[in-house]
Tab-separated table of N, CA and C and ligand atoms in Angstrom:
chain	number	residue	atom	x	y	z
A	12	UNK	N	0.841	-1.199	0.000
A	12	UNK	CA	0.000	0.000	0.000
A	12	UNK	C	0.869	1.240	0.000
A	13	UNK	N	0.365	2.260	-0.661
A	13	UNK	CA	1.022	3.570	-0.639
A	13	UNK	C	-0.040	4.606	-0.338
A	14	UNK	N	0.284	5.546	0.500
A	14	UNK	CA	-0.616	6.685	0.720
A	14	UNK	C	0.043	7.920	0.128
A	15	UNK	N	-0.672	8.582	-0.761
A	15	UNK	CA	-0.165	9.811	-1.361
A	15	UNK	C	-0.789	10.975	-0.595
A	16	UNK	N	0.029	11.801	0.019
A	16	UNK	CA	-0.538	12.883	0.823
A	16	UNK	C	-1.289	13.882	-0.043
A	17	UNK	N	-2.212	14.582	0.570
A	17	UNK	CA	-2.922	15.655	-0.134
A	17	UNK	C	-1.993	16.814	-0.421
A	18	UNK	N	-2.571	17.837	-0.956
A	18	UNK	CA	-1.785	18.971	-1.410
A	18	UNK	C	-0.896	19.519	-0.302
A	19	UNK	N	0.380	19.709	-0.645
A	19	UNK	CA	1.357	20.178	0.331
A	19	UNK	C	1.456	21.698	0.276
A	20	UNK	N	1.609	22.288	1.428
A	20	UNK	CA	1.787	23.732	1.494
A	20	UNK	C	2.977	24.159	0.628
A	21	UNK	N	2.754	25.141	-0.205
A	21	UNK	CA	3.852	25.664	-1.016
A	21	UNK	C	4.062	24.936	-2.321
A	22	UNK	N	3.365	23.817	-2.547
A	22	UNK	CA	3.529	23.102	-3.818
A	22	UNK	C	2.981	23.966	-4.953
A	23	UNK	N	3.734	24.020	-6.043
A	23	UNK	CA	3.329	24.867	-7.162
A	23	UNK	C	2.324	24.138	-8.043
A	24	UNK	N	1.280	24.829	-8.467
A	24	UNK	CA	0.376	24.286	-9.470
A	24	UNK	C	1.011	24.473	-10.839
A	25	UNK	N	0.745	23.527	-11.722
A	25	UNK	CA	1.387	23.574	-13.028
A	25	UNK	C	0.410	24.064	-14.085
A	26	UNK	N	0.777	25.149	-14.734
A	26	UNK	CA	-0.027	25.674	-15.832
A	26	UNK	C	0.344	24.912	-17.096
A	27	UNK	N	-0.627	24.282	-17.741
A	27	UNK	CA	-0.362	23.455	-18.920
A	27	UNK	C	-0.666	24.225	-20.186
A	28	UNK	N	0.098	23.990	-21.216
A	28	UNK	CA	-0.212	24.646	-22.479
A	28	UNK	C	-0.001	23.742	-23.689
A	29	UNK	N	0.936	22.817	-23.644
A	29	UNK	CA	1.305	22.090	-24.863
A	29	UNK	C	0.171	21.234	-25.411
A	30	UNK	N	-0.709	20.745	-24.562
A	30	UNK	CA	-1.785	19.866	-25.027
A	30	UNK	C	-3.161	20.386	-24.612
A	31	UNK	N	-3.187	21.701	-24.294
A	31	UNK	CA	-4.452	22.327	-23.886
A	31	UNK	C	-4.583	23.672	-24.578
A	32	UNK	N	-5.818	24.095	-24.802
A	32	UNK	CA	-6.113	25.427	-25.316
A	32	UNK	C	-6.683	26.244	-24.167
A	33	UNK	N	-6.183	27.448	-23.955
A	33	UNK	CA	-6.651	28.284	-22.850
A	33	UNK	C	-5.903	27.954	-21.571
A	34	UNK	N	-6.342	28.592	-20.500
A	34	UNK	CA	-5.645	28.437	-19.213
A	34	UNK	C	-6.128	27.193	-18.494
A	35	UNK	N	-5.211	26.258	-18.272
A	35	UNK	CA	-5.548	24.988	-17.616
A	35	UNK	C	-4.467	24.695	-16.574
A	36	UNK	N	-4.913	24.382	-15.373
A	36	UNK	CA	-3.993	23.997	-14.295
A	36	UNK	C	-4.241	22.534	-13.974
A	37	UNK	N	-3.157	21.761	-13.984
A	37	UNK	CA	-3.248	20.328	-13.671
A	37	UNK	C	-2.531	20.111	-12.346
A	38	UNK	N	-3.272	19.623	-11.380
A	38	UNK	CA	-2.740	19.446	-10.039
A	38	UNK	C	-2.696	17.951	-9.723
A	39	UNK	N	-1.513	17.396	-9.499
A	39	UNK	CA	-1.431	15.952	-9.305
A	39	UNK	C	-2.105	15.492	-8.012
A	40	UNK	N	-2.824	14.388	-8.112
A	40	UNK	CA	-3.425	13.735	-6.941
A	40	UNK	C	-2.653	12.453	-6.642
A	41	UNK	N	-2.386	11.684	-7.710
A	41	UNK	CA	-1.562	10.481	-7.566
A	41	UNK	C	-0.669	10.362	-8.802
A	42	UNK	N	0.655	10.416	-8.622
A	42	UNK	CA	1.541	10.223	-9.771
A	42	UNK	C	1.339	8.823	-10.336
A	43	UNK	N	1.719	8.637	-11.580
A	43	UNK	CA	1.465	7.368	-12.268
A	43	UNK	C	1.949	6.181	-11.424
A	44	UNK	N	0.998	5.310	-11.102
A	44	UNK	CA	1.267	4.160	-10.240
A	44	UNK	C	0.581	2.953	-10.867
A	45	UNK	N	1.357	1.958	-11.258
A	45	UNK	CA	0.802	0.781	-11.929
A	45	UNK	C	-0.096	1.195	-13.099
A	46	UNK	N	0.310	2.235	-13.827
A	46	UNK	CA	-0.409	2.658	-15.030
A	46	UNK	C	-1.590	3.572	-14.780
A	47	UNK	N	-1.849	3.934	-13.511
A	47	UNK	CA	-2.988	4.799	-13.191
A	47	UNK	C	-2.463	6.152	-12.726
A	48	UNK	N	-2.997	7.223	-13.341
A	48	UNK	CA	-2.605	8.596	-12.995
A	48	UNK	C	-3.856	9.372	-12.626
A	49	UNK	N	-3.805	10.112	-11.515
A	49	UNK	CA	-4.966	10.907	-11.102
A	49	UNK	C	-4.547	12.369	-10.980
A	50	UNK	N	-5.315	13.234	-11.639
A	50	UNK	CA	-5.079	14.679	-11.585
A	50	UNK	C	-6.391	15.415	-11.356
A	51	UNK	N	-6.312	16.506	-10.609
A	51	UNK	CA	-7.383	17.496	-10.642
A	51	UNK	C	-7.052	18.480	-11.752
A	52	UNK	N	-8.026	18.759	-12.611
A	52	UNK	CA	-7.779	19.625	-13.763
A	52	UNK	C	-8.756	20.799	-13.726
A	53	UNK	N	-8.192	21.994	-13.684
A	53	UNK	CA	-8.974	23.231	-13.630
A	53	UNK	C	-8.907	23.908	-15.001
A	54	UNK	N	-10.067	24.063	-15.636
A	54	UNK	CA	-10.146	24.743	-16.941
A	54	UNK	C	-10.773	26.122	-16.731
A	55	UNK	N	-10.167	27.148	-17.275
A	55	UNK	CA	-10.824	28.453	-17.290
A	55	UNK	C	-11.897	28.435	-18.377
A	56	UNK	N	-12.842	29.397	-18.375
A	56	UNK	CA	-13.916	29.366	-19.375
A	56	UNK	C	-13.363	29.244	-20.798
A	57	UNK	N	-13.912	28.310	-21.552
A	57	UNK	CA	-13.492	28.096	-22.941
A	57	UNK	C	-12.258	27.222	-23.113
A	58	UNK	N	-11.562	26.929	-22.028
A	58	UNK	CA	-10.342	26.112	-22.142
A	58	UNK	C	-10.722	24.635	-22.323
A	59	UNK	N	-9.882	23.892	-23.021
A	59	UNK	CA	-10.159	22.466	-23.267
A	59	UNK	C	-8.879	21.744	-23.627
A	60	UNK	N	-8.979	20.399	-23.588
A	60	UNK	CA	-7.852	19.565	-24.003
A	60	UNK	C	-7.717	19.609	-25.523
A	61	UNK	N	-6.590	19.136	-26.012
A	61	UNK	CA	-6.481	18.758	-27.419
A	61	UNK	C	-7.256	17.447	-27.613
A	62	UNK	N	-7.476	17.077	-28.867
A	62	UNK	CA	-7.985	15.740	-29.170
A	62	UNK	C	-6.993	14.712	-28.616
A	63	UNK	N	-7.512	13.613	-28.090
A	63	UNK	CA	-6.619	12.578	-27.559
A	63	UNK	C	-7.355	11.261	-27.366
A	64	UNK	N	-6.566	10.225	-27.122
A	64	UNK	CA	-7.102	8.905	-26.780
A	64	UNK	C	-6.359	8.398	-25.544
A	65	UNK	N	-6.978	7.426	-24.880
A	65	UNK	CA	-6.362	6.792	-23.711
A	65	UNK	C	-6.100	5.320	-24.010
A	66	UNK	N	-4.944	4.881	-23.608
A	66	UNK	CA	-4.488	3.523	-23.931
A	66	UNK	C	-5.426	2.453	-23.354
A	67	UNK	N	-5.910	2.686	-22.144
A	67	UNK	CA	-6.830	1.730	-21.505
A	67	UNK	C	-8.198	2.382	-21.280
A	68	UNK	N	-8.197	3.603	-20.793
A	68	UNK	CA	-9.448	4.322	-20.563
A	68	UNK	C	-9.240	5.456	-19.593
A	69	UNK	N	-10.338	6.173	-19.315
A	69	UNK	CA	-10.255	7.310	-18.401
A	69	UNK	C	-11.607	7.519	-17.730
A	70	UNK	N	-11.547	7.838	-16.445
A	70	UNK	CA	-12.734	8.239	-15.686
A	70	UNK	C	-12.622	9.725	-15.399
A	71	UNK	N	-13.677	10.481	-15.712
A	71	UNK	CA	-13.760	11.892	-15.327
A	71	UNK	C	-14.869	12.023	-14.298
A	72	UNK	N	-14.591	12.690	-13.187
A	72	UNK	CA	-15.648	13.019	-12.237
A	72	UNK	C	-15.652	14.534	-12.088
A	73	UNK	N	-16.821	15.097	-12.305
A	73	UNK	CA	-16.937	16.559	-12.319
A	73	UNK	C	-17.192	17.048	-10.899
A	74	UNK	N	-16.320	17.952	-10.451
A	74	UNK	CA	-16.411	18.478	-9.088
A	74	UNK	C	-17.217	19.774	-9.071
A	75	UNK	N	-16.920	20.666	-9.999
A	75	UNK	CA	-17.547	21.994	-9.978
A	75	UNK	C	-17.492	22.610	-11.359
A	76	UNK	N	-18.380	23.583	-11.569
A	76	UNK	CA	-18.401	24.307	-12.833
A	76	UNK	C	-19.245	23.590	-13.874
A	77	UNK	N	-19.047	23.984	-15.117
A	77	UNK	CA	-19.779	23.378	-16.237
A	77	UNK	C	-18.835	23.226	-17.419
A	78	UNK	N	-19.057	22.144	-18.179
A	78	UNK	CA	-18.171	21.927	-19.320
A	78	UNK	C	-18.797	20.990	-20.332
A	79	UNK	N	-17.908	20.468	-21.182
A	79	UNK	CA	-18.316	19.601	-22.279
A	79	UNK	C	-17.327	18.455	-22.410
A	80	UNK	N	-17.846	17.289	-22.824
A	80	UNK	CA	-16.992	16.194	-23.284
A	80	UNK	C	-17.526	15.793	-24.651
A	81	UNK	N	-16.623	15.553	-25.590
A	81	UNK	CA	-17.048	15.327	-26.970
A	81	UNK	C	-16.248	14.200	-27.597
A	82	UNK	N	-16.965	13.195	-28.101
A	82	UNK	CA	-16.353	12.116	-28.874
A	82	UNK	C	-16.353	12.543	-30.336
A	83	UNK	N	-15.286	12.244	-31.045
A	83	UNK	CA	-15.145	12.650	-32.441
A	83	UNK	C	-16.352	12.191	-33.259
A	84	UNK	N	-16.951	13.107	-33.989
A	84	UNK	CA	-18.087	12.792	-34.850
A	84	UNK	C	-19.435	12.872	-34.159
A	85	UNK	N	-19.438	13.160	-32.858
A	85	UNK	CA	-20.697	13.256	-32.119
A	85	UNK	C	-20.878	14.671	-31.580
A	86	UNK	N	-22.117	14.951	-31.117
A	86	UNK	CA	-22.386	16.223	-30.446
A	86	UNK	C	-21.788	16.177	-29.048
A	87	UNK	N	-21.259	17.286	-28.589
A	87	UNK	CA	-20.697	17.343	-27.235
A	87	UNK	C	-21.789	17.095	-26.197
A	88	UNK	N	-21.401	16.470	-25.098
A	88	UNK	CA	-22.323	16.208	-23.995
A	88	UNK	C	-21.958	17.133	-22.835
A	89	UNK	N	-22.978	17.692	-22.155
A	89	UNK	CA	-22.678	18.610	-21.059
A	89	UNK	C	-22.104	17.890	-19.844
A	90	UNK	N	-21.247	18.581	-19.122
A	90	UNK	CA	-20.684	18.083	-17.864
A	90	UNK	C	-21.134	19.001	-16.739
A	91	UNK	N	-21.675	18.370	-15.687
A	91	UNK	CA	-22.126	19.133	-14.528
A	91	UNK	C	-21.611	18.453	-13.265
A	92	UNK	N	-21.554	19.187	-12.151
A	92	UNK	CA	-21.043	18.603	-10.908
A	92	UNK	C	-21.780	17.313	-10.552
A	93	UNK	N	-21.022	16.300	-10.182
A	93	UNK	CA	-21.581	14.995	-9.836
A	93	UNK	C	-21.573	14.004	-10.981
A	94	UNK	N	-21.401	14.487	-12.221
A	94	UNK	CA	-21.358	13.575	-13.372
A	94	UNK	C	-20.062	12.764	-13.355
A	95	UNK	N	-20.169	11.516	-13.794
A	95	UNK	CA	-19.006	10.645	-13.976
A	95	UNK	C	-19.030	10.121	-15.400
A	96	UNK	N	-17.899	10.167	-16.071
A	96	UNK	CA	-17.793	9.754	-17.474
A	96	UNK	C	-16.747	8.657	-17.586
A	97	UNK	N	-17.055	7.598	-18.311
A	97	UNK	CA	-16.060	6.573	-18.672
A	97	UNK	C	-15.741	6.724	-20.147
A	98	UNK	N	-14.483	6.911	-20.448
A	98	UNK	CA	-14.018	7.004	-21.836
A	98	UNK	C	-13.214	5.742	-22.123
A	99	UNK	N	-13.699	4.899	-23.028
A	99	UNK	CA	-13.013	3.621	-23.255
A	99	UNK	C	-11.734	3.769	-24.076
A	100	UNK	N	-10.999	2.701	-24.090
A	100	UNK	CA	-9.733	2.580	-24.825
A	100	UNK	C	-9.872	3.074	-26.259
A	101	UNK	N	-8.990	3.996	-26.653
A	101	UNK	CA	-8.898	4.379	-28.058
A	101	UNK	C	-9.967	5.324	-28.563
A	102	UNK	N	-10.912	5.739	-27.732
A	102	UNK	CA	-11.984	6.624	-28.203
A	102	UNK	C	-11.460	8.066	-28.283
A	103	UNK	N	-11.474	8.607	-29.497
A	103	UNK	CA	-10.912	9.950	-29.714
A	103	UNK	C	-11.897	10.993	-29.202
A	104	UNK	N	-11.417	11.911	-28.358
A	104	UNK	CA	-12.318	12.850	-27.674
A	104	UNK	C	-11.552	14.066	-27.160
A	105	UNK	N	-12.329	15.022	-26.641
A	105	UNK	CA	-11.752	16.128	-25.869
A	105	UNK	C	-12.698	16.444	-24.721
A	106	UNK	N	-12.201	17.153	-23.722
A	106	UNK	CA	-13.056	17.649	-22.644
A	106	UNK	C	-12.555	19.007	-22.196
A	107	UNK	N	-13.489	19.806	-21.647
A	107	UNK	CA	-13.083	21.127	-21.199
A	107	UNK	C	-14.255	21.916	-20.668
A	108	UNK	N	-13.972	23.190	-20.406
A	108	UNK	CA	-14.963	24.076	-19.802
A	108	UNK	C	-15.971	24.561	-20.839
A	109	UNK	N	-17.138	24.946	-20.354
A	109	UNK	CA	-18.090	25.669	-21.189
A	109	UNK	C	-17.527	27.063	-21.472
A	110	UNK	N	-18.081	27.710	-22.495
A	110	UNK	CA	-17.573	29.033	-22.867
A	110	UNK	C	-17.757	30.041	-21.734
A	111	UNK	N	-18.820	29.865	-20.934
A	111	UNK	CA	-19.124	30.859	-19.904
A	111	UNK	C	-18.856	30.398	-18.490
A	112	UNK	N	-18.131	29.285	-18.306
A	112	UNK	CA	-17.912	28.765	-16.946
A	112	UNK	C	-16.564	28.073	-16.845
A	113	UNK	N	-15.963	28.161	-15.694
A	113	UNK	CA	-14.821	27.297	-15.396
A	113	UNK	C	-15.318	25.864	-15.232
A	114	UNK	N	-14.388	24.902	-15.228
A	114	UNK	CA	-14.709	23.495	-14.957
A	114	UNK	C	-13.583	22.905	-14.120
A	115	UNK	N	-13.971	22.189	-13.076
A	115	UNK	CA	-13.009	21.391	-12.320
A	115	UNK	C	-13.440	19.939	-12.389
A	116	UNK	N	-12.573	19.087	-12.938
A	116	UNK	CA	-12.837	17.648	-12.869
A	116	UNK	C	-11.599	16.916	-12.378
A	117	UNK	N	-11.862	15.759	-11.784
A	117	UNK	CA	-10.787	14.831	-11.474
A	117	UNK	C	-10.690	13.874	-12.652
A	118	UNK	N	-9.471	13.598	-13.104
A	118	UNK	CA	-9.250	12.682	-14.230
A	118	UNK	C	-8.417	11.501	-13.743
A	119	UNK	N	-8.985	10.313	-13.881
A	119	UNK	CA	-8.268	9.070	-13.551
A	119	UNK	C	-7.925	8.418	-14.883
A	120	UNK	N	-6.667	8.519	-15.266
A	120	UNK	CA	-6.241	8.037	-16.582
A	120	UNK	C	-5.524	6.709	-16.416
A	121	UNK	N	-5.916	5.736	-17.245
A	121	UNK	CA	-5.344	4.393	-17.141
A	121	UNK	C	-4.577	4.107	-18.422
A	122	UNK	N	-3.302	3.842	-18.282
A	122	UNK	CA	-2.436	3.687	-19.441
A	122	UNK	C	-2.018	5.055	-19.957
A	123	UNK	N	-1.316	5.022	-21.084
A	123	UNK	CA	-0.774	6.267	-21.637
A	123	UNK	C	-1.863	7.064	-22.356
A	124	UNK	N	-1.657	8.382	-22.405
A	124	UNK	CA	-2.525	9.269	-23.173
A	124	UNK	C	-1.808	9.623	-24.471
A	125	UNK	N	-2.502	9.462	-25.586
A	125	UNK	CA	-1.920	9.832	-26.877
A	125	UNK	C	-2.530	11.151	-27.330
A	126	UNK	N	-1.698	12.200	-27.336
A	126	UNK	CA	-2.184	13.540	-27.688
A	126	UNK	C	-2.162	13.744	-29.194
A	127	UNK	N	-3.185	14.417	-29.708
A	127	UNK	CA	-3.310	14.685	-31.139
A	127	UNK	C	-3.408	16.195	-31.352
A	128	UNK	N	-4.204	16.646	-32.335
A	128	UNK	CA	-4.191	18.075	-32.676
A	128	UNK	C	-5.140	18.881	-31.783
A	129	UNK	N	-4.972	20.187	-31.866
A	129	UNK	CA	-5.794	21.119	-31.102
A	129	UNK	C	-7.261	21.053	-31.553
A	130	UNK	N	-8.165	21.260	-30.611
A	130	UNK	CA	-9.583	21.466	-30.953
A	130	UNK	C	-9.724	22.950	-31.279
A	131	UNK	N	-9.897	23.270	-32.560
A	131	UNK	CA	-9.922	24.694	-32.919
A	131	UNK	C	-11.271	25.311	-32.539
A	132	UNK	N	-11.335	26.626	-32.616
A	132	UNK	CA	-12.543	27.329	-32.157
A	132	UNK	C	-13.785	26.878	-32.915
A	133	UNK	N	-13.640	26.640	-34.229
A	133	UNK	CA	-14.796	26.224	-35.034
A	133	UNK	C	-15.316	24.870	-34.552
A	134	UNK	N	-14.407	23.924	-34.291
A	134	UNK	CA	-14.828	22.605	-33.811
A	134	UNK	C	-15.422	22.703	-32.405
A	135	UNK	N	-14.823	23.554	-31.566
A	135	UNK	CA	-15.322	23.719	-30.198
A	135	UNK	C	-16.760	24.240	-30.227
A	136	UNK	N	-17.009	25.220	-31.082
A	136	UNK	CA	-18.345	25.800	-31.144
A	136	UNK	C	-19.331	24.874	-31.853
A	137	UNK	N	-18.865	24.210	-32.903
A	137	UNK	CA	-19.773	23.364	-33.706
A	137	UNK	C	-20.220	22.129	-32.939
A	138	UNK	N	-19.395	21.656	-32.017
A	138	UNK	CA	-19.715	20.429	-31.299
A	138	UNK	C	-20.833	20.623	-30.306
A	139	UNK	N	-21.096	21.882	-29.954
A	139	UNK	CA	-22.051	22.138	-28.880
A	139	UNK	C	-23.465	22.232	-29.419
A	140	UNK	N	-24.390	21.555	-28.767
A	140	UNK	CA	-25.757	21.527	-29.267
A	140	UNK	C	-26.420	22.904	-29.238
B	106	MN	MN1	-9.515	12.278	-21.894
């Protein structure tokens, strides 16, 4: 067994940019352990991931705010506090905040994440019902 302590005083939050659009802070909850990685991810309004897939899968649990999750070729689905999403192996998707709200979700990623291209503004807007 391993216990990973909660957030430590003075620990720096990491601002991500290479695989995200807009201001996104990724705060580690559990570093990769036996292929499982857990992060709290804070999206500012309009911010989102790039397109990507997960080697095994991913669980998203929405803590606060409002956002969207979108599978390639489908309409985006709304994310609200209390929602839990399972993204299966290899399913190409993105997730992020709504245009008018921040979003905080916990992401439990299993296996490696394969990052692809940016979700451009046209795709971000077109995906929303
Ligand atoms: Mn994902």
